[in-house]
Amino acid sequence: VDETLEISEIFLSIQGEGTRAGRPCAFIRLAGCNLSCTWCDTSYARQAAYTITVEEAVGQANRLGCPLVEVTGGEPLAQPGGPALLTALADEGFETLLETNGSLDISAVDERVVRIVDFKCPSSGQAEGNLWSNVQHLKAADEVKFVIADWRDFGYATRVVCEHELSDICTVIYQPVTGRLTPATLADWILKDQLNVRLGLQLHKIVWPGVEKGV
Ligand code: SF4
């Protein structure tokens, strides 16, 4: 196992997304991504700021003193050290979350880790990368997220949710692309189609508008 990690940033913030939104959370943002989404809001994470070992990353998480830790990116599973970091955080007793883009195999990720799988919709330009075999590895505690920019994305996500019966497996979140689709429009579509999904808003963008890094 490669025990080194290319890091973009490590910081303490409020969890902005998913079922733990609003809770203090330490974030370990790994650098680099295998995709290139049109509306990517972390393109600065393409370049690594520094390299550390898995042990040092766990040490930094411990110093932040928060029981909830999310490993995000970039794409954490694009680095060989990503799964080792997740296991090390779970071993340390952290409630550990992984945010992953859905194009890479999640089966090697430690069972104790909550996997948040961000399958891509057409407007991202990356929907062809979705790895559907990931669905069979999802557990009830995991979450699937669709970031939705328009009506076509909504239709795509809803077809996927129905086809794979995702709402019966785990929490499904529909999140509007900031500046492209209003939360009210997306809420309206969810209600009209009587979908068993959760509307997700990026809380950190409401708390700290205009701040890109470190939140
Ligand atoms: S998968 Fe995430 S980090 Fe990678 S390009 Fe898309 S939005 Fe950006």
PDB file of N, CA and C in Angstrom, residues 70-168:
ATOM      1  N   GLU A  70     -14.316  13.888   7.230  1.00  0.00           N
ATOM      2  CA  GLU A  70     -14.631  13.527   5.840  1.00  0.00           C
ATOM      3  C   GLU A  70     -13.373  13.579   4.991  1.00  0.00           C
ATOM      4  N   VAL A  71     -13.176  12.517   4.223  1.00  0.00           N
ATOM      5  CA  VAL A  71     -12.108  12.500   3.227  1.00  0.00           C
ATOM      6  C   VAL A  71     -12.757  12.835   1.898  1.00  0.00           C
ATOM      7  N   THR A  72     -12.282  13.925   1.280  1.00  0.00           N
ATOM      8  CA  THR A  72     -12.898  14.397   0.048  1.00  0.00           C
ATOM      9  C   THR A  72     -11.815  14.792  -0.946  1.00  0.00           C
ATOM     10  N   GLY A  73     -12.204  15.459  -2.026  1.00  0.00           N
ATOM     11  CA  GLY A  73     -11.190  15.834  -3.014  1.00  0.00           C
ATOM     12  C   GLY A  73     -11.650  17.046  -3.793  1.00  0.00           C
ATOM     13  N   GLY A  74     -11.196  17.089  -5.079  1.00  0.00           N
ATOM     14  CA  GLY A  74     -10.559  16.011  -5.808  1.00  0.00           C
ATOM     15  C   GLY A  74     -11.313  14.687  -5.720  1.00  0.00           C
ATOM     16  N   GLU A  75     -10.601  13.622  -6.016  1.00  0.00           N
ATOM     17  CA  GLU A  75     -11.187  12.282  -5.899  1.00  0.00           C
ATOM     18  C   GLU A  75     -10.277  11.421  -5.027  1.00  0.00           C
ATOM     19  N   PRO A  76     -10.724  11.153  -3.786  1.00  0.00           N
ATOM     20  CA  PRO A  76      -9.858  10.433  -2.841  1.00  0.00           C
ATOM     21  C   PRO A  76      -9.436   9.039  -3.314  1.00  0.00           C
ATOM     22  N   LEU A  77     -10.301   8.357  -4.086  1.00  0.00           N
ATOM     23  CA  LEU A  77      -9.953   6.993  -4.492  1.00  0.00           C
ATOM     24  C   LEU A  77      -9.012   6.977  -5.700  1.00  0.00           C
ATOM     25  N   ALA A  78      -8.709   8.144  -6.251  1.00  0.00           N
ATOM     26  CA  ALA A  78      -7.752   8.207  -7.363  1.00  0.00           C
ATOM     27  C   ALA A  78      -6.320   8.079  -6.855  1.00  0.00           C
ATOM     28  N   GLN A  79      -6.151   8.158  -5.529  1.00  0.00           N
ATOM     29  CA  GLN A  79      -4.809   8.002  -4.949  1.00  0.00           C
ATOM     30  C   GLN A  79      -4.700   6.632  -4.294  1.00  0.00           C
ATOM     31  N   PRO A  80      -3.581   5.931  -4.503  1.00  0.00           N
ATOM     32  CA  PRO A  80      -3.449   4.610  -3.888  1.00  0.00           C
ATOM     33  C   PRO A  80      -3.561   4.650  -2.363  1.00  0.00           C
ATOM     34  N   GLY A  81      -3.174   5.758  -1.745  1.00  0.00           N
ATOM     35  CA  GLY A  81      -3.229   5.853  -0.281  1.00  0.00           C
ATOM     36  C   GLY A  81      -4.618   6.163   0.269  1.00  0.00           C
ATOM     37  N   GLY A  82      -5.589   6.466  -0.600  1.00  0.00           N
ATOM     38  CA  GLY A  82      -6.927   6.861  -0.143  1.00  0.00           C
ATOM     39  C   GLY A  82      -7.595   5.820   0.751  1.00  0.00           C
ATOM     40  N   PRO A  83      -7.743   4.566   0.286  1.00  0.00           N
ATOM     41  CA  PRO A  83      -8.379   3.542   1.128  1.00  0.00           C
ATOM     42  C   PRO A  83      -7.629   3.308   2.441  1.00  0.00           C
ATOM     43  N   ALA A  84      -6.292   3.377   2.412  1.00  0.00           N
ATOM     44  CA  ALA A  84      -5.507   3.171   3.640  1.00  0.00           C
ATOM     45  C   ALA A  84      -5.795   4.284   4.650  1.00  0.00           C
ATOM     46  N   LEU A  85      -5.946   5.499   4.164  1.00  0.00           N
ATOM     47  CA  LEU A  85      -6.276   6.623   5.059  1.00  0.00           C
ATOM     48  C   LEU A  85      -7.642   6.392   5.703  1.00  0.00           C
ATOM     49  N   LEU A  86      -8.604   5.946   4.915  1.00  0.00           N
ATOM     50  CA  LEU A  86      -9.958   5.732   5.439  1.00  0.00           C
ATOM     51  C   LEU A  86      -9.956   4.660   6.534  1.00  0.00           C
ATOM     52  N   THR A  87      -9.243   3.579   6.299  1.00  0.00           N
ATOM     53  CA  THR A  87      -9.146   2.515   7.311  1.00  0.00           C
ATOM     54  C   THR A  87      -8.448   3.034   8.562  1.00  0.00           C
ATOM     55  N   ALA A  88      -7.387   3.811   8.375  1.00  0.00           N
ATOM     56  CA  ALA A  88      -6.643   4.331   9.533  1.00  0.00           C
ATOM     57  C   ALA A  88      -7.526   5.266  10.364  1.00  0.00           C
ATOM     58  N   LEU A  89      -8.346   6.070   9.712  1.00  0.00           N
ATOM     59  CA  LEU A  89      -9.250   6.982  10.445  1.00  0.00           C
ATOM     60  C   LEU A  89     -10.313   6.188  11.210  1.00  0.00           C
ATOM     61  N   ALA A  90     -10.855   5.147  10.570  1.00  0.00           N
ATOM     62  CA  ALA A  90     -11.854   4.304  11.251  1.00  0.00           C
ATOM     63  C   ALA A  90     -11.211   3.584  12.435  1.00  0.00           C
ATOM     64  N   ASP A  91      -9.981   3.090  12.258  1.00  0.00           N
ATOM     65  CA  ASP A  91      -9.251   2.424  13.353  1.00  0.00           C
ATOM     66  C   ASP A  91      -9.079   3.365  14.543  1.00  0.00           C
ATOM     67  N   GLU A  92      -8.893   4.638  14.240  1.00  0.00           N
ATOM     68  CA  GLU A  92      -8.662   5.646  15.278  1.00  0.00           C
ATOM     69  C   GLU A  92      -9.971   6.012  15.996  1.00  0.00           C
ATOM     70  N   GLY A  93     -11.093   5.513  15.487  1.00  0.00           N
ATOM     71  CA  GLY A  93     -12.381   5.746  16.136  1.00  0.00           C
ATOM     72  C   GLY A  93     -13.178   6.906  15.565  1.00  0.00           C
ATOM     73  N   PHE A  94     -12.679   7.509  14.490  1.00  0.00           N
ATOM     74  CA  PHE A  94     -13.436   8.605  13.873  1.00  0.00           C
ATOM     75  C   PHE A  94     -14.685   8.064  13.167  1.00  0.00           C
ATOM     76  N   GLU A  95     -15.755   8.847  13.213  1.00  0.00           N
ATOM     77  CA  GLU A  95     -16.900   8.629  12.323  1.00  0.00           C
ATOM     78  C   GLU A  95     -16.411   9.140  10.972  1.00  0.00           C
ATOM     79  N   THR A  96     -16.197   8.232  10.045  1.00  0.00           N
ATOM     80  CA  THR A  96     -15.442   8.573   8.838  1.00  0.00           C
ATOM     81  C   THR A  96     -16.336   8.567   7.602  1.00  0.00           C
ATOM     82  N   LEU A  97     -16.273   9.650   6.849  1.00  0.00           N
ATOM     83  CA  LEU A  97     -17.051   9.786   5.625  1.00  0.00           C
ATOM     84  C   LEU A  97     -16.106   9.846   4.425  1.00  0.00           C
ATOM     85  N   LEU A  98     -16.543   9.274   3.325  1.00  0.00           N
ATOM     86  CA  LEU A  98     -15.812   9.390   2.065  1.00  0.00           C
ATOM     87  C   LEU A  98     -16.735  10.025   1.046  1.00  0.00           C
ATOM     88  N   GLU A  99     -16.262  11.080   0.423  1.00  0.00           N
ATOM     89  CA  GLU A  99     -17.005  11.663  -0.707  1.00  0.00           C
ATOM     90  C   GLU A  99     -16.271  11.230  -1.974  1.00  0.00           C
ATOM     91  N   THR A 100     -16.974  10.487  -2.833  1.00  0.00           N
ATOM     92  CA  THR A 100     -16.316   9.949  -4.033  1.00  0.00           C
ATOM     93  C   THR A 100     -17.208  10.179  -5.249  1.00  0.00           C
ATOM     94  N   ASN A 101     -16.585  10.276  -6.431  1.00  0.00           N
ATOM     95  CA  ASN A 101     -17.350  10.749  -7.593  1.00  0.00           C
ATOM     96  C   ASN A 101     -18.129   9.673  -8.361  1.00  0.00           C
ATOM     97  N   GLY A 102     -18.093   8.424  -7.889  1.00  0.00           N
ATOM     98  CA  GLY A 102     -18.927   7.388  -8.496  1.00  0.00           C
ATOM     99  C   GLY A 102     -18.298   6.692  -9.687  1.00  0.00           C
ATOM    100  N   SER A 103     -17.129   7.146 -10.115  1.00  0.00           N
ATOM    101  CA  SER A 103     -16.508   6.533 -11.291  1.00  0.00           C
ATOM    102  C   SER A 103     -15.476   5.479 -10.916  1.00  0.00           C
ATOM    103  N   LEU A 104     -15.134   5.402  -9.624  1.00  0.00           N
ATOM    104  CA  LEU A 104     -14.108   4.447  -9.188  1.00  0.00           C
ATOM    105  C   LEU A 104     -14.716   3.442  -8.218  1.00  0.00           C
ATOM    106  N   ASP A 105     -14.155   2.249  -8.204  1.00  0.00           N
ATOM    107  CA  ASP A 105     -14.695   1.127  -7.423  1.00  0.00           C
ATOM    108  C   ASP A 105     -14.626   1.412  -5.916  1.00  0.00           C
ATOM    109  N   ILE A 106     -15.783   1.334  -5.251  1.00  0.00           N
ATOM    110  CA  ILE A 106     -15.813   1.590  -3.803  1.00  0.00           C
ATOM    111  C   ILE A 106     -15.690   0.292  -2.992  1.00  0.00           C
ATOM    112  N   SER A 107     -15.583  -0.862  -3.668  1.00  0.00           N
ATOM    113  CA  SER A 107     -15.659  -2.135  -2.935  1.00  0.00           C
ATOM    114  C   SER A 107     -14.481  -2.339  -1.977  1.00  0.00           C
ATOM    115  N   ALA A 108     -13.366  -1.671  -2.249  1.00  0.00           N
ATOM    116  CA  ALA A 108     -12.195  -1.847  -1.379  1.00  0.00           C
ATOM    117  C   ALA A 108     -12.226  -0.917  -0.169  1.00  0.00           C
ATOM    118  N   VAL A 109     -13.244  -0.069  -0.093  1.00  0.00           N
ATOM    119  CA  VAL A 109     -13.310   0.893   1.017  1.00  0.00           C
ATOM    120  C   VAL A 109     -13.810   0.193   2.275  1.00  0.00           C
ATOM    121  N   ASP A 110     -13.142   0.453   3.380  1.00  0.00           N
ATOM    122  CA  ASP A 110     -13.474  -0.131   4.680  1.00  0.00           C
ATOM    123  C   ASP A 110     -14.974  -0.036   4.966  1.00  0.00           C
ATOM    124  N   GLU A 111     -15.560  -1.124   5.422  1.00  0.00           N
ATOM    125  CA  GLU A 111     -17.009  -1.196   5.692  1.00  0.00           C
ATOM    126  C   GLU A 111     -17.473  -0.197   6.746  1.00  0.00           C
ATOM    127  N   ARG A 112     -16.568   0.232   7.622  1.00  0.00           N
ATOM    128  CA  ARG A 112     -16.942   1.170   8.678  1.00  0.00           C
ATOM    129  C   ARG A 112     -17.118   2.598   8.154  1.00  0.00           C
ATOM    130  N   VAL A 113     -16.692   2.827   6.931  1.00  0.00           N
ATOM    131  CA  VAL A 113     -16.723   4.172   6.352  1.00  0.00           C
ATOM    132  C   VAL A 113     -18.064   4.411   5.654  1.00  0.00           C
ATOM    133  N   VAL A 114     -18.649   5.579   5.871  1.00  0.00           N
ATOM    134  CA  VAL A 114     -19.860   5.982   5.154  1.00  0.00           C
ATOM    135  C   VAL A 114     -19.436   6.503   3.779  1.00  0.00           C
ATOM    136  N   ARG A 115     -19.914   5.829   2.749  1.00  0.00           N
ATOM    137  CA  ARG A 115     -19.552   6.235   1.390  1.00  0.00           C
ATOM    138  C   ARG A 115     -20.630   7.169   0.834  1.00  0.00           C
ATOM    139  N   ILE A 116     -20.231   8.354   0.420  1.00  0.00           N
ATOM    140  CA  ILE A 116     -21.157   9.301  -0.209  1.00  0.00           C
ATOM    141  C   ILE A 116     -20.781   9.320  -1.690  1.00  0.00           C
ATOM    142  N   VAL A 117     -21.626   8.687  -2.487  1.00  0.00           N
ATOM    143  CA  VAL A 117     -21.285   8.467  -3.900  1.00  0.00           C
ATOM    144  C   VAL A 117     -22.011   9.504  -4.755  1.00  0.00           C
ATOM    145  N   ASP A 118     -21.219  10.313  -5.425  1.00  0.00           N
ATOM    146  CA  ASP A 118     -21.709  11.459  -6.183  1.00  0.00           C
ATOM    147  C   ASP A 118     -21.761  11.068  -7.668  1.00  0.00           C
ATOM    148  N   PHE A 119     -22.784  10.273  -8.032  1.00  0.00           N
ATOM    149  CA  PHE A 119     -22.899   9.902  -9.444  1.00  0.00           C
ATOM    150  C   PHE A 119     -23.130  11.159 -10.278  1.00  0.00           C
ATOM    151  N   LYS A 120     -22.522  11.190 -11.446  1.00  0.00           N
ATOM    152  CA  LYS A 120     -22.530  12.404 -12.261  1.00  0.00           C
ATOM    153  C   LYS A 120     -23.703  12.439 -13.236  1.00  0.00           C
ATOM    154  N   CYS A 121     -24.309  13.620 -13.359  1.00  0.00           N
ATOM    155  CA  CYS A 121     -25.400  13.849 -14.305  1.00  0.00           C
ATOM    156  C   CYS A 121     -24.844  14.425 -15.615  1.00  0.00           C
ATOM    157  N   PRO A 122     -25.646  14.402 -16.696  1.00  0.00           N
ATOM    158  CA  PRO A 122     -25.139  14.809 -18.015  1.00  0.00           C
ATOM    159  C   PRO A 122     -24.495  16.204 -18.061  1.00  0.00           C
ATOM    160  N   SER A 123     -25.050  17.193 -17.337  1.00  0.00           N
ATOM    161  CA  SER A 123     -24.498  18.550 -17.472  1.00  0.00           C
ATOM    162  C   SER A 123     -23.069  18.655 -16.948  1.00  0.00           C
ATOM    163  N   SER A 124     -22.639  17.680 -16.155  1.00  0.00           N
ATOM    164  CA  SER A 124     -21.256  17.700 -15.675  1.00  0.00           C
ATOM    165  C   SER A 124     -20.284  17.376 -16.802  1.00  0.00           C
ATOM    166  N   GLY A 125     -20.811  16.729 -17.860  1.00  0.00           N
ATOM    167  CA  GLY A 125     -19.954  16.275 -18.955  1.00  0.00           C
ATOM    168  C   GLY A 125     -19.240  14.969 -18.626  1.00  0.00           C
ATOM    169  N   GLN A 126     -19.516  14.384 -17.464  1.00  0.00           N
ATOM    170  CA  GLN A 126     -18.759  13.217 -17.011  1.00  0.00           C
ATOM    171  C   GLN A 126     -19.640  12.008 -16.696  1.00  0.00           C
ATOM    172  N   ALA A 127     -20.903  12.042 -17.124  1.00  0.00           N
ATOM    173  CA  ALA A 127     -21.826  10.971 -16.727  1.00  0.00           C
ATOM    174  C   ALA A 127     -21.404   9.608 -17.270  1.00  0.00           C
ATOM    175  N   GLU A 128     -20.655   9.607 -18.372  1.00  0.00           N
ATOM    176  CA  GLU A 128     -20.237   8.313 -18.913  1.00  0.00           C
ATOM    177  C   GLU A 128     -19.290   7.567 -17.992  1.00  0.00           C
ATOM    178  N   GLY A 129     -18.695   8.291 -17.065  1.00  0.00           N
ATOM    179  CA  GLY A 129     -17.751   7.652 -16.135  1.00  0.00           C
ATOM    180  C   GLY A 129     -18.423   6.906 -14.993  1.00  0.00           C
ATOM    181  N   ASN A 130     -19.737   7.059 -14.814  1.00  0.00           N
ATOM    182  CA  ASN A 130     -20.403   6.414 -13.673  1.00  0.00           C
ATOM    183  C   ASN A 130     -20.203   4.903 -13.695  1.00  0.00           C
ATOM    184  N   LEU A 131     -19.758   4.371 -12.575  1.00  0.00           N
ATOM    185  CA  LEU A 131     -19.499   2.941 -12.469  1.00  0.00           C
ATOM    186  C   LEU A 131     -20.666   2.310 -11.714  1.00  0.00           C
ATOM    187  N   TRP A 132     -21.597   1.714 -12.465  1.00  0.00           N
ATOM    188  CA  TRP A 132     -22.847   1.250 -11.854  1.00  0.00           C
ATOM    189  C   TRP A 132     -22.670   0.033 -10.957  1.00  0.00           C
ATOM    190  N   SER A 133     -21.561  -0.677 -11.116  1.00  0.00           N
ATOM    191  CA  SER A 133     -21.324  -1.813 -10.200  1.00  0.00           C
ATOM    192  C   SER A 133     -21.172  -1.322  -8.763  1.00  0.00           C
ATOM    193  N   ASN A 134     -20.916  -0.024  -8.577  1.00  0.00           N
ATOM    194  CA  ASN A 134     -20.835   0.519  -7.214  1.00  0.00           C
ATOM    195  C   ASN A 134     -22.147   0.354  -6.449  1.00  0.00           C
ATOM    196  N   VAL A 135     -23.259   0.324  -7.188  1.00  0.00           N
ATOM    197  CA  VAL A 135     -24.571   0.233  -6.523  1.00  0.00           C
ATOM    198  C   VAL A 135     -24.649  -1.025  -5.650  1.00  0.00           C
ATOM    199  N   GLN A 136     -24.086  -2.124  -6.148  1.00  0.00           N
ATOM    200  CA  GLN A 136     -24.193  -3.380  -5.381  1.00  0.00           C
ATOM    201  C   GLN A 136     -23.352  -3.363  -4.111  1.00  0.00           C
ATOM    202  N   HIS A 137     -22.468  -2.402  -3.977  1.00  0.00           N
ATOM    203  CA  HIS A 137     -21.637  -2.313  -2.763  1.00  0.00           C
ATOM    204  C   HIS A 137     -22.176  -1.311  -1.756  1.00  0.00           C
ATOM    205  N   LEU A 138     -23.287  -0.630  -2.093  1.00  0.00           N
ATOM    206  CA  LEU A 138     -23.839   0.369  -1.174  1.00  0.00           C
ATOM    207  C   LEU A 138     -24.509  -0.307   0.013  1.00  0.00           C
ATOM    208  N   LYS A 139     -24.350   0.294   1.206  1.00  0.00           N
ATOM    209  CA  LYS A 139     -25.066  -0.207   2.388  1.00  0.00           C
ATOM    210  C   LYS A 139     -26.012   0.884   2.886  1.00  0.00           C
ATOM    211  N   ALA A 140     -26.885   0.520   3.824  1.00  0.00           N
ATOM    212  CA  ALA A 140     -27.935   1.447   4.262  1.00  0.00           C
ATOM    213  C   ALA A 140     -27.380   2.766   4.789  1.00  0.00           C
ATOM    214  N   ALA A 141     -26.195   2.737   5.378  1.00  0.00           N
ATOM    215  CA  ALA A 141     -25.624   3.954   5.958  1.00  0.00           C
ATOM    216  C   ALA A 141     -25.000   4.877   4.905  1.00  0.00           C
ATOM    217  N   ASP A 142     -24.829   4.377   3.692  1.00  0.00           N
ATOM    218  CA  ASP A 142     -24.203   5.188   2.644  1.00  0.00           C
ATOM    219  C   ASP A 142     -25.189   6.206   2.074  1.00  0.00           C
ATOM    220  N   GLU A 143     -24.697   7.099   1.246  1.00  0.00           N
ATOM    221  CA  GLU A 143     -25.558   8.108   0.621  1.00  0.00           C
ATOM    222  C   GLU A 143     -25.199   8.221  -0.860  1.00  0.00           C
ATOM    223  N   VAL A 144     -26.210   8.438  -1.670  1.00  0.00           N
ATOM    224  CA  VAL A 144     -25.960   8.712  -3.085  1.00  0.00           C
ATOM    225  C   VAL A 144     -26.415  10.138  -3.353  1.00  0.00           C
ATOM    226  N   LYS A 145     -25.578  10.877  -4.053  1.00  0.00           N
ATOM    227  CA  LYS A 145     -25.884  12.285  -4.320  1.00  0.00           C
ATOM    228  C   LYS A 145     -25.883  12.546  -5.822  1.00  0.00           C
ATOM    229  N   PHE A 146     -26.857  13.322  -6.266  1.00  0.00           N
ATOM    230  CA  PHE A 146     -26.869  13.794  -7.657  1.00  0.00           C
ATOM    231  C   PHE A 146     -26.840  15.316  -7.629  1.00  0.00           C
ATOM    232  N   VAL A 147     -25.875  15.889  -8.283  1.00  0.00           N
ATOM    233  CA  VAL A 147     -25.817  17.344  -8.402  1.00  0.00           C
ATOM    234  C   VAL A 147     -26.504  17.708  -9.714  1.00  0.00           C
ATOM    235  N   ILE A 148     -27.570  18.515  -9.610  1.00  0.00           N
ATOM    236  CA  ILE A 148     -28.502  18.701 -10.720  1.00  0.00           C
ATOM    237  C   ILE A 148     -28.506  20.148 -11.199  1.00  0.00           C
ATOM    238  N   ALA A 149     -28.250  20.334 -12.495  1.00  0.00           N
ATOM    239  CA  ALA A 149     -28.179  21.695 -13.043  1.00  0.00           C
ATOM    240  C   ALA A 149     -29.426  22.072 -13.825  1.00  0.00           C
ATOM    241  N   ASP A 150     -30.167  21.076 -14.321  1.00  0.00           N
ATOM    242  CA  ASP A 150     -31.306  21.390 -15.192  1.00  0.00           C
ATOM    243  C   ASP A 150     -32.277  20.205 -15.259  1.00  0.00           C
ATOM    244  N   TRP A 151     -33.287  20.366 -16.067  1.00  0.00           N
ATOM    245  CA  TRP A 151     -34.359  19.368 -16.192  1.00  0.00           C
ATOM    246  C   TRP A 151     -33.823  18.042 -16.720  1.00  0.00           C
ATOM    247  N   ARG A 152     -32.866  18.115 -17.635  1.00  0.00           N
ATOM    248  CA  ARG A 152     -32.288  16.884 -18.202  1.00  0.00           C
ATOM    249  C   ARG A 152     -31.548  16.095 -17.105  1.00  0.00           C
ATOM    250  N   ASP A 153     -30.805  16.795 -16.274  1.00  0.00           N
ATOM    251  CA  ASP A 153     -30.116  16.123 -15.153  1.00  0.00           C
ATOM    252  C   ASP A 153     -31.125  15.491 -14.203  1.00  0.00           C
ATOM    253  N   PHE A 154     -32.209  16.219 -13.942  1.00  0.00           N
ATOM    254  CA  PHE A 154     -33.244  15.705 -13.039  1.00  0.00           C
ATOM    255  C   PHE A 154     -33.822  14.400 -13.590  1.00  0.00           C
ATOM    256  N   GLY A 155     -34.124  14.385 -14.893  1.00  0.00           N
ATOM    257  CA  GLY A 155     -34.672  13.186 -15.522  1.00  0.00           C
ATOM    258  C   GLY A 155     -33.688  12.026 -15.462  1.00  0.00           C
ATOM    259  N   TYR A 156     -32.428  12.328 -15.710  1.00  0.00           N
ATOM    260  CA  TYR A 156     -31.379  11.303 -15.685  1.00  0.00           C
ATOM    261  C   TYR A 156     -31.278  10.691 -14.288  1.00  0.00           C
ATOM    262  N   ALA A 157     -31.182  11.576 -13.266  1.00  0.00           N
ATOM    263  CA  ALA A 157     -31.038  11.096 -11.882  1.00  0.00           C
ATOM    264  C   ALA A 157     -32.239  10.249 -11.493  1.00  0.00           C
ATOM    265  N   THR A 158     -33.411  10.697 -11.871  1.00  0.00           N
ATOM    266  CA  THR A 158     -34.630   9.997 -11.472  1.00  0.00           C
ATOM    267  C   THR A 158     -34.731   8.634 -12.157  1.00  0.00           C
ATOM    268  N   ARG A 159     -34.298   8.555 -13.399  1.00  0.00           N
ATOM    269  CA  ARG A 159     -34.257   7.245 -14.073  1.00  0.00           C
ATOM    270  C   ARG A 159     -33.308   6.293 -13.351  1.00  0.00           C
ATOM    271  N   VAL A 160     -32.142   6.816 -12.965  1.00  0.00           N
ATOM    272  CA  VAL A 160     -31.156   5.982 -12.261  1.00  0.00           C
ATOM    273  C   VAL A 160     -31.707   5.519 -10.916  1.00  0.00           C
ATOM    274  N   VAL A 161     -32.346   6.431 -10.184  1.00  0.00           N
ATOM    275  CA  VAL A 161     -32.896   6.106  -8.860  1.00  0.00           C
ATOM    276  C   VAL A 161     -33.945   5.010  -8.993  1.00  0.00           C
ATOM    277  N   CYS A 162     -34.818   5.122 -10.021  1.00  0.00           N
ATOM    278  CA  CYS A 162     -35.880   4.127 -10.210  1.00  0.00           C
ATOM    279  C   CYS A 162     -35.306   2.790 -10.664  1.00  0.00           C
ATOM    280  N   GLU A 163     -34.436   2.846 -11.663  1.00  0.00           N
ATOM    281  CA  GLU A 163     -33.861   1.630 -12.239  1.00  0.00           C
ATOM    282  C   GLU A 163     -33.128   0.791 -11.192  1.00  0.00           C
ATOM    283  N   HIS A 164     -32.351   1.445 -10.344  1.00  0.00           N
ATOM    284  CA  HIS A 164     -31.551   0.724  -9.342  1.00  0.00           C
ATOM    285  C   HIS A 164     -32.234   0.697  -7.968  1.00  0.00           C
ATOM    286  N   GLU A 165     -33.461   1.208  -7.898  1.00  0.00           N
ATOM    287  CA  GLU A 165     -34.202   1.278  -6.627  1.00  0.00           C
ATOM    288  C   GLU A 165     -33.332   1.824  -5.502  1.00  0.00           C
ATOM    289  N   LEU A 166     -32.662   2.926  -5.805  1.00  0.00           N
ATOM    290  CA  LEU A 166     -31.668   3.469  -4.861  1.00  0.00           C
ATOM    291  C   LEU A 166     -32.289   3.925  -3.549  1.00  0.00           C
ATOM    292  N   SER A 167     -33.531   4.447  -3.608  1.00  0.00           N
ATOM    293  CA  SER A 167     -34.160   4.937  -2.374  1.00  0.00           C
ATOM    294  C   SER A 167     -34.415   3.803  -1.380  1.00  0.00           C
ATOM    295  N   ASP A 168     -34.469   2.562  -1.870  1.00  0.00           N
ATOM    296  CA  ASP A 168     -34.650   1.413  -0.970  1.00  0.00           C
ATOM    297  C   ASP A 168     -33.324   0.962  -0.358  1.00  0.00           C
TER     298      ASP A 168
END
